Short mmCIF file of C-alpha atoms in Angstrom, two decimals:
data_model
loop_
_atom_site.label_atom_id
_atom_site.label_comp_id
_atom_site.label_asym_id
_atom_site.label_seq_id
_atom_site.Cartn_x
_atom_site.Cartn_y
_atom_site.Cartn_z
CA MET R 18 111.51 111.50 76.61
CA THR R 19 112.28 113.16 79.75
CA LEU R 20 113.80 110.75 82.35
CA GLY R 21 112.63 107.61 80.21
CA LEU R 22 109.11 108.55 80.74
CA ARG R 23 106.16 108.32 77.35
CA PRO R 24 103.34 109.78 77.21
CA GLY R 25 100.87 107.81 79.46
CA ASP R 26 103.02 106.88 82.22
CA HIS R 27 102.31 108.11 85.27
CA VAL R 28 104.70 109.55 87.95
CA LEU R 29 103.62 109.75 91.90
CA ALA R 30 105.70 112.59 93.36
CA ILE R 31 105.23 113.08 97.68
CA PRO R 32 106.11 116.21 99.13
CA THR R 33 105.93 116.30 102.97
CA HIS R 34 104.00 119.54 102.87
CA PRO R 35 101.43 121.45 100.24
CA ASP R 36 104.77 124.19 98.03
CA ASP R 37 107.57 121.46 98.21
CA GLU R 38 105.96 119.30 94.82
CA THR R 39 106.78 122.79 93.60
CA LEU R 40 109.79 124.41 95.13
CA GLY R 41 111.57 121.16 94.47
CA ALA R 42 110.02 119.39 91.34
CA GLY R 43 107.63 122.31 89.59
CA GLY R 44 110.08 122.76 86.54
CA THR R 45 110.20 118.85 85.85
CA ILE R 46 106.52 118.08 86.70
CA ALA R 47 104.96 121.08 84.43
CA ARG R 48 107.69 119.28 81.63
CA LEU R 49 106.28 116.13 82.25
CA THR R 50 102.49 116.70 81.71
CA GLY R 51 103.55 119.33 79.04
CA GLU R 52 104.59 115.76 77.27
CA GLY R 53 101.88 114.00 77.82
CA VAL R 54 103.01 111.63 81.20
CA GLN R 55 100.22 111.84 84.37
CA VAL R 56 101.78 113.51 87.26
CA HIS R 57 99.76 113.27 90.55
CA VAL R 58 101.04 114.42 93.87
CA LEU R 59 99.96 113.21 97.36
CA ALA R 60 101.13 115.42 99.73
CA VAL R 61 101.86 114.01 103.04
CA THR R 62 101.17 116.43 106.29
CA CYS R 63 99.53 120.35 106.66
CA CYS R 64 98.32 121.77 110.04
CA HIS R 65 98.16 124.96 111.46
CA ARG R 66 101.59 126.37 112.93
CA PRO R 67 101.51 130.14 113.26
CA ARG R 68 105.12 130.62 114.52
CA TRP R 69 106.31 129.94 111.04
CA GLY R 70 106.09 132.52 108.16
CA THR R 71 103.12 134.40 107.59
CA ALA R 72 99.80 133.12 109.11
CA SER R 73 97.64 130.83 106.63
CA THR R 74 94.78 128.37 107.62
CA THR R 75 95.35 124.98 106.45
CA GLY R 76 92.21 126.10 104.21
CA GLN R 77 94.53 128.42 102.24
CA ARG R 78 97.20 125.65 102.38
CA ALA R 79 94.85 123.48 100.75
CA GLU R 80 93.42 126.31 97.89
CA GLU R 81 97.50 126.94 97.55
CA PHE R 82 97.82 123.95 96.46
CA GLU R 83 94.95 123.22 93.89
CA ALA R 84 95.97 126.32 91.98
CA ALA R 85 99.75 124.97 92.03
CA CYS R 86 98.94 121.60 90.91
CA ASP R 87 96.17 122.96 88.09
CA VAL R 88 98.89 125.36 86.49
CA LEU R 89 101.69 122.08 87.18
CA GLY R 90 99.12 120.39 84.22
CA VAL R 91 98.85 117.55 87.91
CA SER R 92 96.36 115.20 87.09
CA GLY R 93 95.24 113.51 90.85
CA ARG R 94 96.61 115.33 93.77
CA ALA R 95 95.12 114.92 97.45
CA ILE R 96 96.52 115.98 101.01
CA ALA R 97 97.09 113.35 103.17
CA TRP R 98 97.35 114.35 106.33
CA LEU R 99 94.88 117.57 107.09
CA ASP R 100 95.14 119.02 110.55
CA THR R 101 94.99 115.30 111.83
CA GLU R 102 97.20 114.14 114.75
CA GLN R 103 99.54 112.01 111.92
CA ALA R 104 100.14 115.14 110.54
CA ARG R 105 101.08 117.40 113.82
CA ASN R 106 103.54 114.29 114.62
CA VAL R 107 104.96 112.14 111.66
CA HIS R 108 107.22 110.69 113.47
CA ASP R 109 104.82 108.91 115.69
CA HIS R 110 103.51 107.41 112.43
CA LEU R 111 106.36 106.02 110.36
CA PRO R 112 104.62 102.70 109.67
CA GLU R 113 101.13 104.44 108.83
CA LEU R 114 103.04 106.48 106.31
CA ILE R 115 104.72 103.57 104.95
CA ARG R 116 101.35 101.75 104.29
CA LEU R 117 99.61 105.05 102.93
CA ILE R 118 101.82 105.33 100.48
CA GLU R 119 101.95 101.53 99.50
CA ASP R 120 98.72 101.30 99.25
CA GLY R 121 96.85 103.03 101.58
CA SER R 122 94.84 105.43 98.67
CA GLU R 123 94.08 105.79 94.75
CA LEU R 124 97.26 108.05 95.08
CA SER R 125 99.30 105.07 96.01
CA LEU R 126 102.30 102.91 95.20
CA ASN R 127 100.41 99.44 94.38
CA VAL R 128 97.08 101.47 92.79
CA LEU R 129 98.59 103.81 90.46
CA ARG R 130 101.67 101.41 89.65
CA PRO R 131 103.51 104.87 88.29
CA ALA R 132 106.44 104.25 87.10
CA ALA R 133 108.89 106.86 88.36
CA LEU R 134 108.29 108.14 92.02
CA LEU R 135 109.61 112.13 93.49
CA ILE R 136 110.48 111.95 97.12
CA PRO R 137 112.24 114.72 99.35
CA ALA R 138 115.68 113.85 99.28
CA ASP R 139 117.86 112.45 102.23
CA GLY R 140 119.85 115.09 104.10
CA ALA R 141 116.91 118.07 104.53
CA VAL R 142 117.04 120.79 106.90
CA HIS R 143 113.46 120.09 108.62
CA GLN R 144 112.85 116.83 110.24
CA GLU R 145 109.78 116.29 108.99
CA HIS R 146 111.33 115.75 105.24
CA GLN R 147 113.58 113.65 106.66
CA LEU R 148 110.60 111.64 108.10
CA VAL R 149 108.73 111.10 104.80
CA HIS R 150 112.10 110.37 102.54
CA ARG R 151 112.16 107.20 105.45
CA ALA R 152 108.93 105.87 104.36
CA ALA R 153 109.02 106.92 101.06
CA TYR R 154 112.30 105.28 100.69
CA ALA R 155 110.33 102.30 102.38
CA ALA R 156 107.56 102.18 100.31
CA ALA R 157 109.86 102.38 97.38
CA ARG R 158 112.24 99.35 98.47
CA PRO R 159 112.01 95.63 95.72
CA GLY R 160 109.67 93.07 97.12
CA GLY R 161 108.59 90.71 94.08
CA ALA R 162 105.17 90.53 93.06
CA ALA R 163 103.17 91.94 95.81
CA ARG R 164 104.76 95.34 95.60
CA HIS R 165 104.42 97.79 93.15
CA CYS R 166 108.32 99.07 92.35
CA PRO R 167 109.17 102.39 89.85
CA ARG R 168 111.46 102.23 87.97
CA THR R 169 112.87 105.16 88.29
CA VAL R 170 112.94 106.54 92.19
CA LEU R 171 114.52 110.84 92.37
CA GLY R 172 115.29 112.81 95.13
CA PHE R 173 114.04 116.49 95.36
CA ASP R 174 114.73 119.38 97.45
CA GLY R 175 113.87 123.19 98.78
CA PRO R 176 116.08 125.74 98.35
CA GLU R 177 116.05 125.62 101.60
CA ASP R 178 118.24 122.35 101.62
CA ARG R 179 120.13 124.09 98.95
CA ALA R 180 121.39 126.51 101.29
CA TRP R 181 121.53 124.58 104.65
CA SER R 182 122.48 120.73 104.42
CA ALA R 183 125.34 119.60 105.55
CA GLN R 184 124.36 115.89 104.67
CA ALA R 185 122.65 116.01 101.23
CA GLY R 186 123.49 113.01 99.09
CA PRO R 187 124.72 114.05 95.10
CA ARG R 188 122.40 115.31 93.05
CA THR R 189 123.13 114.42 90.10
CA VAL R 190 120.49 114.21 87.41
CA LEU R 191 120.08 117.38 85.90
CA VAL R 192 116.48 117.77 84.12
CA ASP R 193 116.45 121.09 81.82
CA ILE R 194 113.33 123.13 82.62
CA THR R 195 114.13 126.38 80.37
CA ALA R 196 110.70 125.85 78.58
CA SER R 197 108.35 125.53 81.73
CA ALA R 198 110.30 127.96 83.75
CA THR R 199 107.55 130.27 83.56
CA ALA R 200 104.65 127.47 84.98
CA LYS R 201 106.82 126.51 87.61
CA ASP R 202 107.12 130.53 88.49
CA LYS R 203 102.82 130.91 88.06
CA ALA R 204 102.79 128.04 90.55
CA LEU R 205 105.52 128.61 92.88
CA ASN R 206 102.69 132.42 93.16
CA CYS R 207 99.94 130.12 93.77
CA TYR R 208 101.66 129.77 97.28
CA SER R 209 101.68 133.40 98.35
CA SER R 210 101.52 132.58 102.05
CA GLN R 211 104.87 130.54 102.05
CA LEU R 212 106.88 132.45 100.02
CA ARG R 213 109.52 135.13 101.68
CA ASP R 214 111.34 138.14 100.68
CA PRO R 215 114.27 138.27 98.66
CA ALA R 216 116.69 137.37 101.35
CA HIS R 217 115.09 134.30 102.26
CA PRO R 218 116.31 130.94 100.26
CA ARG R 219 112.79 130.63 99.85
CA SER R 220 112.40 133.66 97.44
CA LEU R 221 111.07 133.45 93.97
CA GLU R 222 114.25 135.49 93.50
CA ARG R 223 116.59 132.98 95.06
CA ILE R 224 114.89 130.04 93.47
CA ARG R 225 115.20 131.08 89.94
CA ALA R 226 118.57 131.82 90.88
CA ILE R 227 119.05 128.13 92.04
CA ASP R 228 117.25 126.99 88.46
CA THR R 229 120.07 129.43 87.27
CA ALA R 230 122.84 127.79 88.93
CA THR R 231 121.89 123.82 88.22
CA GLY R 232 120.83 125.37 84.63
CA ALA R 233 124.88 126.41 84.02
CA GLY R 234 126.11 122.84 85.02
CA ILE R 235 124.00 121.74 81.60
CA GLY R 236 123.82 124.80 79.47
CA ALA R 237 120.49 125.72 80.13
CA ASP R 238 118.69 128.56 80.89
CA ARG R 239 117.02 126.62 84.12
CA ALA R 240 117.33 123.30 85.13
CA GLU R 241 115.95 120.91 88.55
CA ALA R 242 118.25 119.06 90.05
CA PHE R 243 118.14 115.35 91.20
CA THR R 244 119.40 112.55 93.54
CA PRO R 245 119.42 109.38 91.60
CA TYR R 246 118.24 106.36 94.11
CA ARG R 247 116.74 104.26 91.43
CA MET R 248 116.89 104.35 87.28
CA ALA R 249 116.07 101.31 85.74
CA TRP R 250 114.80 101.64 81.96
#
């Protein structure tokens, strides 16, 4: 049982953008779905920002997201804010985002009632990742019968966070993804508009190197690291 999860359990992953779920937790997601766990992905925001990286449209990003989710075996998937005011200014809509994660759609805590929640880790390089971390962390707080409380809450980060973050908390939960690494690589290749040249942290070569270094800590070929915020069985 990976992370204490059983076949039929539900997991909700909340990446900030389409691709973050694969960059930070793609191998773990593929491992879980291969074990019969139902993984759902709610990407928060996607909008056209031509000044960053390779030019891509939100339609292309959505198609890449769908293709990657198919490769990873994801069940429900959605992009909450696509080219909206909220997508462009997440910092102005944090209360709305908390409500969205709590019970604002079919892919929310109170509706899906997942056993585990995967969220952006604290100390992220990108400001929007920090904001989504705050919202998801708040949504997962204990609240009695009125609010579903996942028994496991883990934070995942991206390759830029591993390369350039002075505030990252300890990533002490390591998941062996050796058997699911091929699926992660295939899903990463779905995001052709978001991958970078080999010198960049968000290149296939550097992502594999990060996974390999993480795997060395547990004697595995490749692994992914998470920050534990709640782990209860």
